[in-house]
XYZ file of C-alpha atoms in Angstrom:
114
model
C 59.810 50.511 -100.796
C 59.235 47.300 -103.166
C 59.897 44.063 -101.868
C 62.631 43.261 -104.070
C 64.686 46.420 -103.142
C 64.215 45.864 -99.441
C 65.719 42.053 -100.190
C 68.680 43.672 -101.667
C 69.191 46.469 -98.997
C 69.138 43.435 -96.518
C 71.376 41.211 -98.863
C 73.812 44.204 -99.026
C 74.085 44.137 -95.038
C 74.695 39.981 -95.165
C 77.162 40.321 -97.926
C 79.266 43.208 -96.643
C 78.715 43.607 -92.744
C 77.525 47.330 -93.519
C 74.018 48.864 -93.794
C 73.093 50.799 -96.805
C 73.591 54.188 -94.948
C 76.787 53.168 -93.809
C 77.795 52.525 -97.541
C 76.127 55.758 -98.644
C 78.181 57.536 -96.098
C 81.343 56.063 -97.411
C 80.428 57.001 -100.999
C 79.702 60.482 -99.828
C 82.974 60.802 -98.258
C 84.440 60.454 -101.924
C 82.143 63.179 -103.585
C 81.951 61.621 -106.521
C 79.798 63.538 -109.001
C 78.765 60.838 -111.319
C 77.126 57.762 -111.010
C 79.855 55.978 -113.035
C 82.732 57.059 -110.693
C 80.381 55.586 -107.667
C 80.172 52.065 -109.739
C 83.795 51.657 -110.380
C 84.806 52.778 -106.953
C 82.407 50.019 -105.243
C 83.401 47.542 -107.855
C 87.342 48.150 -107.708
C 87.833 48.827 -104.223
C 85.010 47.026 -102.245
C 84.335 43.976 -104.460
C 80.618 44.625 -105.536
C 78.746 43.326 -108.004
C 76.842 45.376 -110.701
C 73.586 45.267 -108.729
C 74.696 46.305 -105.383
C 77.025 48.987 -106.637
C 74.060 50.271 -108.547
C 72.000 50.367 -105.847
C 74.051 52.185 -103.210
C 74.879 54.670 -106.150
C 71.274 55.299 -106.923
C 70.312 55.574 -103.407
C 73.680 58.006 -102.632
C 72.372 60.273 -105.182
C 68.522 59.786 -104.143
C 68.199 59.498 -107.960
C 66.054 56.337 -107.888
C 62.262 56.197 -107.924
C 62.115 55.034 -104.208
C 63.982 58.083 -103.210
C 61.885 60.530 -104.954
C 58.957 62.124 -103.108
C 57.124 63.083 -105.977
C 57.401 60.868 -109.002
C 55.905 63.394 -111.279
C 58.756 65.750 -110.595
C 60.978 63.088 -112.645
C 58.888 62.786 -115.268
C 58.585 66.438 -115.711
C 62.187 66.819 -115.320
C 62.611 64.464 -118.078
C 60.481 65.939 -120.583
C 61.479 69.700 -119.871
C 62.571 71.102 -123.424
C 61.083 67.657 -124.875
C 57.661 68.183 -124.248
C 56.556 66.750 -127.453
C 57.519 63.293 -126.368
C 55.421 63.271 -123.131
C 51.954 62.217 -124.990
C 54.050 58.911 -126.273
C 55.213 58.378 -122.595
C 51.768 58.679 -121.272
C 50.832 56.482 -124.163
C 53.138 53.683 -123.394
C 52.546 54.167 -119.426
C 49.048 53.423 -120.249
C 49.637 50.265 -122.159
C 52.082 49.100 -119.682
C 49.753 49.376 -116.909
C 47.205 47.416 -118.595
C 49.666 44.425 -118.236
C 48.638 44.001 -114.486
C 49.173 44.832 -111.038
C 52.279 43.417 -110.708
C 53.795 46.092 -113.049
C 55.672 48.935 -111.624
C 56.257 52.115 -113.206
C 59.581 53.290 -111.374
C 60.921 56.617 -112.969
C 64.419 57.780 -111.922
C 66.673 60.580 -112.204
C 68.949 60.342 -115.349
C 72.478 59.034 -114.386
C 75.538 60.379 -116.070
C 77.769 57.555 -117.063
C 81.480 58.075 -117.649
C-alpha cells in the first residue's frame, strides 16, 4: 500500500473514530450496487469529504489498484472488446514511467456513477 493511502486510512480513523474495516462493514450492510450511491451515503449521512468517501467506496468494492491482486487483470478487463486501444495504453505507460520513480501506475476497476 502506498504511503498516501495509508495516511488517508490513518486519518479516517482519527477523524471518525472508526477504522476503514468498520466503514466497509457499514457500507456493506446497505448493499449498494453503485460507487456513486456509496459516495452519496457517506457524504450525506456521515459528513464525509469526497476524498474519504471515495477511499471507503473503492475499498468496499475492491475496485482500487491496492485491492487488486493482479493489476494485469484490471488492464485486460479494461481493454476487453477494445483491444485496438491497448497499444496506445502501453505507449502512454512507457512514456509516463520515464518521468521517474516517484510516478505510480495504479489501474482500477471501472466505477459506475449515478
